């Protein structure tokens, strides 16, 4: 349920009203709605702004739900349709009604904004993933602009001012038989799932959003965003971290400078990368700067689902590359290795990653792919095997049963 917040006081023209609360009537109405939803209400997510968080808490109170409201920046501050601060200037220059008209129309990408149609699909994909496995009503409290623009693109309707949601008016989404059903007022549409795929447009849209929130779209560096972060397009869940690969030392320095200027804190250095923490995101800058082109960089990954990347060039220029094995992995729902493992000395870490991806995505970890890794391991000398085990212990994120398998095979 994508629902507009409850009643607030008048919002002055051109202002966002970060601290504008809902009124006493707003509290009462949201609490009453929560009571009507009752035990069917399973979770509550909200834009971080005060009025949406208050609305979420009132819904929970009314329903007797003992859970906290989860803050979600895709719902506001900035919201899925905004990528950086230029959006504020766009709103100030055009006014709310004109911005809404252009977001609904979706023909042009406004300064500071995301491409509207892919952003709308991504938001619904994200909401459905958050609700996965827990039947019931999941409330996502947001603002009129997000409800209107999202429904315009999911319904394929040019929604006007009269179609903007009232306070506490909602749109609904649910999955059935491989389709996504979308309902708002008297309109209903059925969209084929998944709503988001590994298309170049969706890959670039995701990259722009994440880069804008970290190093900024105005970063003067050339770099590649590549690797496992793009699993978000499949899962709808936020990425664990972002790997930004610089093709030169100069580009790497510019990336690090951009992160520090935005308040990022350096993390303890790892053997191959320097990490930074920025809000709820981890950004990792690999220490090596070669190769200097995206295609060769992707060839050095181990999994097809990791061999996805976007090249950023100064001036908000983007180019996506998606390895064919990434598409094959998705269509077959199997985690596949690249045909040539460039970093074969790290193949035990590749095995851990293969199993982890399979668990996260609900895909198969093919025995034939695991056998490829064990064949590489068995063919090495005792000293080389010991070195491979040490690399695994240093670089693997989780175990996934690999350590036990190593112990059995080395007896």
GROMACS .gro file of C-alpha atoms in nm:
model
  411
    1UNK     CA    1   0.000   0.000   0.000
    2UNK     CA    2   0.161   0.325  -0.120
    3UNK     CA    3  -0.020   0.588   0.086
    4UNK     CA    4   0.001   0.964   0.119
    5UNK     CA    5   0.063   1.096   0.472
    6UNK     CA    6  -0.218   1.225   0.692
    7UNK     CA    7  -0.350   1.581   0.724
    8UNK     CA    8  -0.093   1.858   0.771
    9UNK     CA    9  -0.116   2.236   0.786
   10UNK     CA   10  -0.073   2.445   0.473
   11UNK     CA   11   0.271   2.414   0.315
   12UNK     CA   12   0.408   2.750   0.192
   13UNK     CA   13   0.479   2.759  -0.180
   14UNK     CA   14   0.826   2.637  -0.271
   15UNK     CA   15   0.896   2.478   0.067
   16UNK     CA   16   0.944   2.110   0.148
   17UNK     CA   17   0.839   2.144   0.512
   18UNK     CA   18   1.081   1.893   0.663
   19UNK     CA   19   0.958   1.959   1.017
   20UNK     CA   20   0.592   2.024   0.932
   21UNK     CA   21   0.389   1.780   1.145
   22UNK     CA   22   0.048   1.630   1.089
   23UNK     CA   23  -0.236   1.802   1.271
   24UNK     CA   24  -0.444   1.671   1.560
   25UNK     CA   25  -0.707   1.566   1.306
   26UNK     CA   26  -0.428   1.402   1.108
   27UNK     CA   27  -0.328   1.195   1.410
   28UNK     CA   28  -0.688   1.093   1.471
   29UNK     CA   29  -0.759   0.991   1.111
   30UNK     CA   30  -0.437   0.792   1.071
   31UNK     CA   31  -0.499   0.611   1.399
   32UNK     CA   32  -0.855   0.528   1.293
   33UNK     CA   33  -0.728   0.394   0.961
   34UNK     CA   34  -0.478   0.177   1.146
   35UNK     CA   35  -0.766   0.039   1.351
   36UNK     CA   36  -0.955  -0.052   1.035
   37UNK     CA   37  -0.650  -0.232   0.897
   38UNK     CA   38  -0.601  -0.415   1.226
   39UNK     CA   39  -0.395  -0.732   1.230
   40UNK     CA   40  -0.375  -0.734   0.851
   41UNK     CA   41  -0.113  -0.457   0.879
   42UNK     CA   42   0.222  -0.636   0.884
   43UNK     CA   43   0.488  -0.366   0.839
   44UNK     CA   44   0.519   0.012   0.807
   45UNK     CA   45   0.775   0.202   0.601
   46UNK     CA   46   0.788   0.580   0.563
   47UNK     CA   47   0.971   0.872   0.413
   48UNK     CA   48   1.208   1.015   0.678
   49UNK     CA   49   1.014   1.345   0.695
   50UNK     CA   50   0.832   1.417   1.020
   51UNK     CA   51   0.475   1.404   0.886
   52UNK     CA   52   0.523   1.068   0.714
   53UNK     CA   53   0.693   0.909   1.015
   54UNK     CA   54   0.413   1.041   1.239
   55UNK     CA   55   0.153   0.896   1.003
   56UNK     CA   56   0.328   0.560   1.011
   57UNK     CA   57   0.338   0.556   1.391
   58UNK     CA   58  -0.033   0.642   1.409
   59UNK     CA   59  -0.117   0.359   1.169
   60UNK     CA   60   0.078   0.120   1.389
   61UNK     CA   61  -0.084   0.246   1.708
   62UNK     CA   62  -0.431   0.211   1.565
   63UNK     CA   63  -0.360  -0.140   1.439
   64UNK     CA   64  -0.202  -0.246   1.768
   65UNK     CA   65   0.116  -0.329   1.579
   66UNK     CA   66   0.429  -0.347   1.796
   67UNK     CA   67   0.686  -0.268   1.528
   68UNK     CA   68   0.892   0.041   1.456
   69UNK     CA   69   0.836   0.247   1.143
   70UNK     CA   70   1.120   0.182   0.898
   71UNK     CA   71   1.266   0.493   0.740
   72UNK     CA   72   1.300   0.458   0.363
   73UNK     CA   73   1.459   0.731   0.152
   74UNK     CA   74   1.306   0.596  -0.168
   75UNK     CA   75   0.976   0.726  -0.027
   76UNK     CA   76   1.105   1.080   0.033
   77UNK     CA   77   1.403   1.292   0.138
   78UNK     CA   78   1.492   1.265  -0.143
   79UNK     CA   79   1.256   0.999  -0.288
   80UNK     CA   80   1.298   0.770  -0.585
   81UNK     CA   81   1.242   1.046  -0.842
   82UNK     CA   82   1.520   1.270  -0.704
   83UNK     CA   83   1.891   1.201  -0.746
   84UNK     CA   84   2.065   1.517  -0.621
   85UNK     CA   85   2.028   1.874  -0.497
   86UNK     CA   86   1.959   2.019  -0.840
   87UNK     CA   87   1.604   1.887  -0.801
   88UNK     CA   88   1.536   2.159  -0.542
   89UNK     CA   89   1.634   2.422  -0.796
   90UNK     CA   90   1.409   2.254  -1.053
   91UNK     CA   91   1.112   2.263  -0.815
   92UNK     CA   92   1.183   2.628  -0.733
   93UNK     CA   93   1.211   2.725  -1.099
   94UNK     CA   94   0.915   2.531  -1.239
   95UNK     CA   95   0.684   2.500  -0.940
   96UNK     CA   96   0.535   2.183  -0.796
   97UNK     CA   97   0.251   2.148  -1.046
   98UNK     CA   98   0.476   2.176  -1.353
   99UNK     CA   99   0.734   1.934  -1.209
  100UNK     CA  100   0.453   1.688  -1.141
  101UNK     CA  101   0.323   1.727  -1.496
  102UNK     CA  102   0.665   1.650  -1.643
  103UNK     CA  103   0.727   1.355  -1.408
  104UNK     CA  104   0.392   1.210  -1.510
  105UNK     CA  105   0.465   1.272  -1.876
  106UNK     CA  106   0.814   1.124  -1.840
  107UNK     CA  107   0.947   1.247  -2.175
  108UNK     CA  108   1.244   1.439  -2.036
  109UNK     CA  109   1.472   1.390  -1.738
  110UNK     CA  110   1.459   1.705  -1.529
  111UNK     CA  111   1.781   1.838  -1.370
  112UNK     CA  112   1.843   1.657  -1.042
  113UNK     CA  113   1.575   1.398  -1.114
  114UNK     CA  114   1.570   1.036  -1.222
  115UNK     CA  115   1.412   0.908  -1.541
  116UNK     CA  116   1.055   0.879  -1.416
  117UNK     CA  117   0.930   0.555  -1.572
  118UNK     CA  118   1.221   0.332  -1.461
  119UNK     CA  119   1.216   0.499  -1.118
  120UNK     CA  120   0.846   0.421  -1.074
  121UNK     CA  121   0.900   0.056  -1.164
  122UNK     CA  122   1.197   0.035  -0.927
  123UNK     CA  123   0.998   0.177  -0.635
  124UNK     CA  124   0.719  -0.080  -0.674
  125UNK     CA  125   0.976  -0.359  -0.721
  126UNK     CA  126   1.142  -0.243  -0.399
  127UNK     CA  127   0.814  -0.235  -0.206
  128UNK     CA  128   0.713  -0.583  -0.318
  129UNK     CA  129   1.054  -0.719  -0.217
  130UNK     CA  130   1.016  -0.568   0.131
  131UNK     CA  131   0.679  -0.741   0.167
  132UNK     CA  132   0.794  -1.075   0.025
  133UNK     CA  133   0.709  -1.380   0.235
  134UNK     CA  134   0.478  -1.196   0.477
  135UNK     CA  135   0.116  -1.200   0.355
  136UNK     CA  136  -0.089  -0.903   0.466
  137UNK     CA  137  -0.084  -0.526   0.420
  138UNK     CA  138   0.250  -0.347   0.411
  139UNK     CA  139   0.218   0.032   0.434
  140UNK     CA  140   0.462   0.266   0.258
  141UNK     CA  141   0.388   0.623   0.369
  142UNK     CA  142   0.498   0.888   0.122
  143UNK     CA  143   0.397   1.215  -0.049
  144UNK     CA  144   0.149   1.312  -0.319
  145UNK     CA  145   0.419   1.348  -0.583
  146UNK     CA  146   0.544   0.991  -0.542
  147UNK     CA  147   0.197   0.838  -0.546
  148UNK     CA  148   0.092   1.035  -0.854
  149UNK     CA  149   0.405   0.985  -1.063
  150UNK     CA  150   0.437   0.618  -0.969
  151UNK     CA  151   0.078   0.537  -1.057
  152UNK     CA  152   0.089   0.737  -1.381
  153UNK     CA  153   0.365   0.511  -1.512
  154UNK     CA  154   0.239   0.183  -1.367
  155UNK     CA  155  -0.113   0.246  -1.498
  156UNK     CA  156  -0.005   0.411  -1.822
  157UNK     CA  157  -0.229   0.713  -1.746
  158UNK     CA  158  -0.161   1.086  -1.778
  159UNK     CA  159  -0.279   1.175  -1.427
  160UNK     CA  160  -0.361   1.543  -1.374
  161UNK     CA  161  -0.407   1.766  -1.071
  162UNK     CA  162  -0.753   1.624  -1.000
  163UNK     CA  163  -0.596   1.278  -0.976
  164UNK     CA  164  -0.347   1.368  -0.704
  165UNK     CA  165  -0.414   1.169  -0.386
  166UNK     CA  166  -0.597   1.312  -0.087
  167UNK     CA  167  -0.449   1.271   0.258
  168UNK     CA  168  -0.435   0.899   0.348
  169UNK     CA  169  -0.539   0.797  -0.004
  170UNK     CA  170  -0.348   0.494  -0.128
  171UNK     CA  171  -0.253   0.285  -0.428
  172UNK     CA  172  -0.225  -0.091  -0.396
  173UNK     CA  173   0.005  -0.352  -0.548
  174UNK     CA  174   0.011  -0.728  -0.523
  175UNK     CA  175   0.165  -1.022  -0.706
  176UNK     CA  176  -0.032  -1.310  -0.853
  177UNK     CA  177   0.068  -1.581  -1.102
  178UNK     CA  178   0.378  -1.399  -1.221
  179UNK     CA  179   0.203  -1.064  -1.265
  180UNK     CA  180   0.195  -0.742  -1.064
  181UNK     CA  181  -0.151  -0.592  -1.010
  182UNK     CA  182  -0.171  -0.214  -0.963
  183UNK     CA  183  -0.484  -0.032  -0.840
  184UNK     CA  184  -0.553   0.337  -0.775
  185UNK     CA  185  -0.904   0.477  -0.742
  186UNK     CA  186  -1.106   0.320  -1.028
  187UNK     CA  187  -0.802   0.229  -1.238
  188UNK     CA  188  -0.645  -0.114  -1.250
  189UNK     CA  189  -0.350  -0.246  -1.449
  190UNK     CA  190  -0.163  -0.574  -1.467
  191UNK     CA  191   0.211  -0.563  -1.534
  192UNK     CA  192   0.427  -0.861  -1.612
  193UNK     CA  193   0.684  -0.942  -1.343
  194UNK     CA  194   0.962  -0.869  -1.286
  195UNK     CA  195   0.912  -0.495  -1.305
  196UNK     CA  196   1.289  -0.436  -1.312
  197UNK     CA  197   1.537  -0.626  -1.527
  198UNK     CA  198   1.904  -0.616  -1.621
  199UNK     CA  199   1.840  -0.372  -1.904
  200UNK     CA  200   2.084  -0.094  -1.985
  201UNK     CA  201   1.828   0.171  -1.884
  202UNK     CA  202   1.761   0.009  -1.546
  203UNK     CA  203   2.132  -0.048  -1.482
  204UNK     CA  204   2.219   0.315  -1.560
  205UNK     CA  205   1.922   0.442  -1.356
  206UNK     CA  206   2.038   0.247  -1.052
  207UNK     CA  207   2.398   0.367  -1.099
  208UNK     CA  208   2.295   0.734  -1.124
  209UNK     CA  209   2.094   0.709  -0.802
  210UNK     CA  210   2.377   0.547  -0.605
  211UNK     CA  211   2.652   0.769  -0.744
  212UNK     CA  212   2.446   1.082  -0.673
  213UNK     CA  213   2.414   0.972  -0.309
  214UNK     CA  214   2.787   0.905  -0.267
  215UNK     CA  215   3.045   1.083  -0.483
  216UNK     CA  216   2.791   1.302  -0.664
  217UNK     CA  217   2.693   1.328  -1.029
  218UNK     CA  218   2.925   1.628  -1.062
  219UNK     CA  219   3.231   1.423  -0.965
  220UNK     CA  220   3.506   1.505  -1.219
  221UNK     CA  221   3.649   1.152  -1.214
  222UNK     CA  222   3.607   0.884  -1.473
  223UNK     CA  223   3.523   0.556  -1.300
  224UNK     CA  224   3.335   0.228  -1.316
  225UNK     CA  225   3.058   0.116  -1.082
  226UNK     CA  226   3.069  -0.260  -1.119
  227UNK     CA  227   3.005  -0.582  -0.932
  228UNK     CA  228   2.747  -0.724  -0.696
  229UNK     CA  229   2.568  -0.396  -0.619
  230UNK     CA  230   2.349  -0.454  -0.923
  231UNK     CA  231   2.184  -0.749  -0.746
  232UNK     CA  232   1.956  -0.476  -0.610
  233UNK     CA  233   1.782  -0.477  -0.949
  234UNK     CA  234   1.692  -0.842  -0.887
  235UNK     CA  235   1.619  -0.834  -0.514
  236UNK     CA  236   1.479  -0.483  -0.461
  237UNK     CA  237   1.694  -0.460  -0.148
  238UNK     CA  238   1.957  -0.186  -0.097
  239UNK     CA  239   2.311  -0.281  -0.200
  240UNK     CA  240   2.549  -0.395   0.073
  241UNK     CA  241   2.825  -0.177  -0.069
  242UNK     CA  242   2.941  -0.004  -0.387
  243UNK     CA  243   3.267  -0.081  -0.566
  244UNK     CA  244   3.395   0.220  -0.761
  245UNK     CA  245   3.690   0.129  -0.983
  246UNK     CA  246   3.919   0.414  -1.091
  247UNK     CA  247   4.110   0.365  -1.419
  248UNK     CA  248   4.395   0.592  -1.304
  249UNK     CA  249   4.557   0.715  -0.985
  250UNK     CA  250   4.432   1.066  -1.061
  251UNK     CA  251   4.073   0.942  -1.093
  252UNK     CA  252   4.107   0.749  -0.768
  253UNK     CA  253   4.228   1.061  -0.585
  254UNK     CA  254   3.929   1.257  -0.720
  255UNK     CA  255   3.690   0.986  -0.599
  256UNK     CA  256   3.845   0.984  -0.253
  257UNK     CA  257   3.834   1.365  -0.240
  258UNK     CA  258   3.466   1.367  -0.338
  259UNK     CA  259   3.383   1.116  -0.064
  260UNK     CA  260   3.573   1.308   0.204
  261UNK     CA  261   3.411   1.638   0.100
  262UNK     CA  262   3.071   1.474   0.151
  263UNK     CA  263   3.165   1.362   0.502
  264UNK     CA  264   3.259   1.000   0.431
  265UNK     CA  265   3.467   0.834   0.702
  266UNK     CA  266   3.752   0.600   0.603
  267UNK     CA  267   3.728   0.241   0.721
  268UNK     CA  268   4.023   0.018   0.817
  269UNK     CA  269   4.205  -0.062   0.495
  270UNK     CA  270   4.162  -0.411   0.351
  271UNK     CA  271   4.428  -0.595   0.148
  272UNK     CA  272   4.292  -0.481  -0.188
  273UNK     CA  273   4.063  -0.187  -0.121
  274UNK     CA  274   4.000   0.125   0.086
  275UNK     CA  275   3.647   0.156   0.219
  276UNK     CA  276   3.448   0.462   0.326
  277UNK     CA  277   3.128   0.490   0.526
  278UNK     CA  278   2.883   0.758   0.414
  279UNK     CA  279   2.551   0.750   0.599
  280UNK     CA  280   2.404   0.407   0.545
  281UNK     CA  281   2.631   0.327   0.251
  282UNK     CA  282   2.973   0.163   0.225
  283UNK     CA  283   3.183   0.269  -0.074
  284UNK     CA  284   3.496   0.073  -0.161
  285UNK     CA  285   3.775   0.206  -0.382
  286UNK     CA  286   3.999  -0.079  -0.506
  287UNK     CA  287   4.366   0.009  -0.481
  288UNK     CA  288   4.461  -0.118  -0.827
  289UNK     CA  289   4.373   0.106  -1.120
  290UNK     CA  290   4.416  -0.136  -1.407
  291UNK     CA  291   4.262  -0.229  -1.644
  292UNK     CA  292   4.149   0.110  -1.767
  293UNK     CA  293   3.840   0.003  -1.963
  294UNK     CA  294   3.512  -0.139  -1.841
  295UNK     CA  295   3.498  -0.447  -2.063
  296UNK     CA  296   3.835  -0.574  -1.941
  297UNK     CA  297   3.741  -0.492  -1.582
  298UNK     CA  298   3.430  -0.709  -1.606
  299UNK     CA  299   3.629  -0.997  -1.755
  300UNK     CA  300   3.826  -1.010  -1.429
  301UNK     CA  301   3.518  -1.088  -1.223
  302UNK     CA  302   3.426  -1.445  -1.139
  303UNK     CA  303   3.045  -1.461  -1.161
  304UNK     CA  304   2.825  -1.364  -1.451
  305UNK     CA  305   2.600  -1.176  -1.208
  306UNK     CA  306   2.899  -0.967  -1.094
  307UNK     CA  307   3.003  -0.883  -1.450
  308UNK     CA  308   2.768  -0.587  -1.475
  309UNK     CA  309   2.900  -0.234  -1.479
  310UNK     CA  310   2.853   0.127  -1.573
  311UNK     CA  311   3.118   0.374  -1.684
  312UNK     CA  312   3.078   0.729  -1.559
  313UNK     CA  313   3.245   1.014  -1.745
  314UNK     CA  314   3.241   1.379  -1.635
  315UNK     CA  315   2.928   1.563  -1.738
  316UNK     CA  316   2.679   1.297  -1.620
  317UNK     CA  317   2.769   1.067  -1.910
  318UNK     CA  318   2.702   0.693  -1.868
  319UNK     CA  319   2.761   0.369  -2.052
  320UNK     CA  320   2.640   0.027  -1.934
  321UNK     CA  321   2.794  -0.313  -2.009
  322UNK     CA  322   2.612  -0.632  -1.910
  323UNK     CA  323   2.791  -0.964  -1.961
  324UNK     CA  324   2.584  -1.224  -2.152
  325UNK     CA  325   2.631  -1.468  -1.864
  326UNK     CA  326   2.448  -1.223  -1.636
  327UNK     CA  327   2.140  -1.248  -1.859
  328UNK     CA  328   2.181  -1.626  -1.882
  329UNK     CA  329   2.208  -1.655  -1.505
  330UNK     CA  330   1.881  -1.467  -1.459
  331UNK     CA  331   1.690  -1.654  -1.729
  332UNK     CA  332   1.805  -1.995  -1.596
  333UNK     CA  333   1.797  -1.888  -1.228
  334UNK     CA  334   2.144  -2.034  -1.183
  335UNK     CA  335   2.462  -1.864  -1.060
  336UNK     CA  336   2.716  -1.915  -1.339
  337UNK     CA  337   3.092  -1.863  -1.345
  338UNK     CA  338   3.267  -1.678  -1.624
  339UNK     CA  339   3.428  -1.917  -1.870
  340UNK     CA  340   3.777  -1.804  -1.768
  341UNK     CA  341   3.852  -1.734  -1.403
  342UNK     CA  342   4.113  -1.461  -1.427
  343UNK     CA  343   4.179  -1.456  -1.052
  344UNK     CA  344   4.188  -1.833  -1.010
  345UNK     CA  345   4.408  -1.804  -0.699
  346UNK     CA  346   4.098  -1.660  -0.528
  347UNK     CA  347   3.866  -1.935  -0.654
  348UNK     CA  348   3.769  -2.044  -0.300
  349UNK     CA  349   3.635  -1.694  -0.239
  350UNK     CA  350   3.453  -1.730  -0.572
  351UNK     CA  351   3.292  -2.047  -0.436
  352UNK     CA  352   3.174  -1.863  -0.124
  353UNK     CA  353   3.036  -1.584  -0.343
  354UNK     CA  354   2.863  -1.832  -0.576
  355UNK     CA  355   2.684  -1.999  -0.283
  356UNK     CA  356   2.598  -1.664  -0.123
  357UNK     CA  357   2.447  -1.524  -0.443
  358UNK     CA  358   2.242  -1.842  -0.484
  359UNK     CA  359   2.107  -1.811  -0.129
  360UNK     CA  360   2.028  -1.439  -0.166
  361UNK     CA  361   1.852  -1.476  -0.500
  362UNK     CA  362   1.690  -1.815  -0.455
  363UNK     CA  363   1.892  -1.944  -0.751
  364UNK     CA  364   2.065  -2.276  -0.805
  365UNK     CA  365   2.436  -2.312  -0.729
  366UNK     CA  366   2.515  -2.568  -1.003
  367UNK     CA  367   2.728  -2.864  -0.899
  368UNK     CA  368   2.911  -2.837  -1.231
  369UNK     CA  369   3.023  -2.483  -1.144
  370UNK     CA  370   3.140  -2.589  -0.798
  371UNK     CA  371   3.328  -2.881  -0.958
  372UNK     CA  372   3.517  -2.634  -1.180
  373UNK     CA  373   3.644  -2.457  -0.871
  374UNK     CA  374   3.740  -2.774  -0.686
  375UNK     CA  375   3.922  -2.904  -0.995
  376UNK     CA  376   4.133  -2.587  -0.997
  377UNK     CA  377   4.206  -2.628  -0.627
  378UNK     CA  378   4.295  -2.999  -0.651
  379UNK     CA  379   4.537  -2.939  -0.939
  380UNK     CA  380   4.762  -2.715  -0.727
  381UNK     CA  381   5.061  -2.805  -0.513
  382UNK     CA  382   5.026  -2.825  -0.135
  383UNK     CA  383   5.194  -2.487  -0.095
  384UNK     CA  384   4.966  -2.324  -0.353
  385UNK     CA  385   4.658  -2.479  -0.189
  386UNK     CA  386   4.769  -2.337   0.146
  387UNK     CA  387   4.804  -1.994  -0.015
  388UNK     CA  388   4.458  -2.022  -0.170
  389UNK     CA  389   4.309  -2.112   0.169
  390UNK     CA  390   4.482  -1.812   0.326
  391UNK     CA  391   4.343  -1.581   0.057
  392UNK     CA  392   3.996  -1.721   0.123
  393UNK     CA  393   4.028  -1.658   0.496
  394UNK     CA  394   4.134  -1.298   0.432
  395UNK     CA  395   3.884  -1.198   0.165
  396UNK     CA  396   3.569  -1.410   0.201
  397UNK     CA  397   3.273  -1.227   0.359
  398UNK     CA  398   3.099  -1.537   0.489
  399UNK     CA  399   3.182  -1.904   0.505
  400UNK     CA  400   2.887  -2.070   0.328
  401UNK     CA  401   3.028  -2.408   0.433
  402UNK     CA  402   3.342  -2.362   0.225
  403UNK     CA  403   3.584  -2.401   0.519
  404UNK     CA  404   3.435  -2.739   0.611
  405UNK     CA  405   3.456  -2.853   0.249
  406UNK     CA  406   3.821  -2.745   0.234
  407UNK     CA  407   3.900  -2.942   0.550
  408UNK     CA  408   3.734  -3.257   0.413
  409UNK     CA  409   3.911  -3.237   0.081
  410UNK     CA  410   4.256  -3.180   0.234
  411UNK     CA  411   4.248  -3.478   0.473
   0.00000   0.00000   0.00000
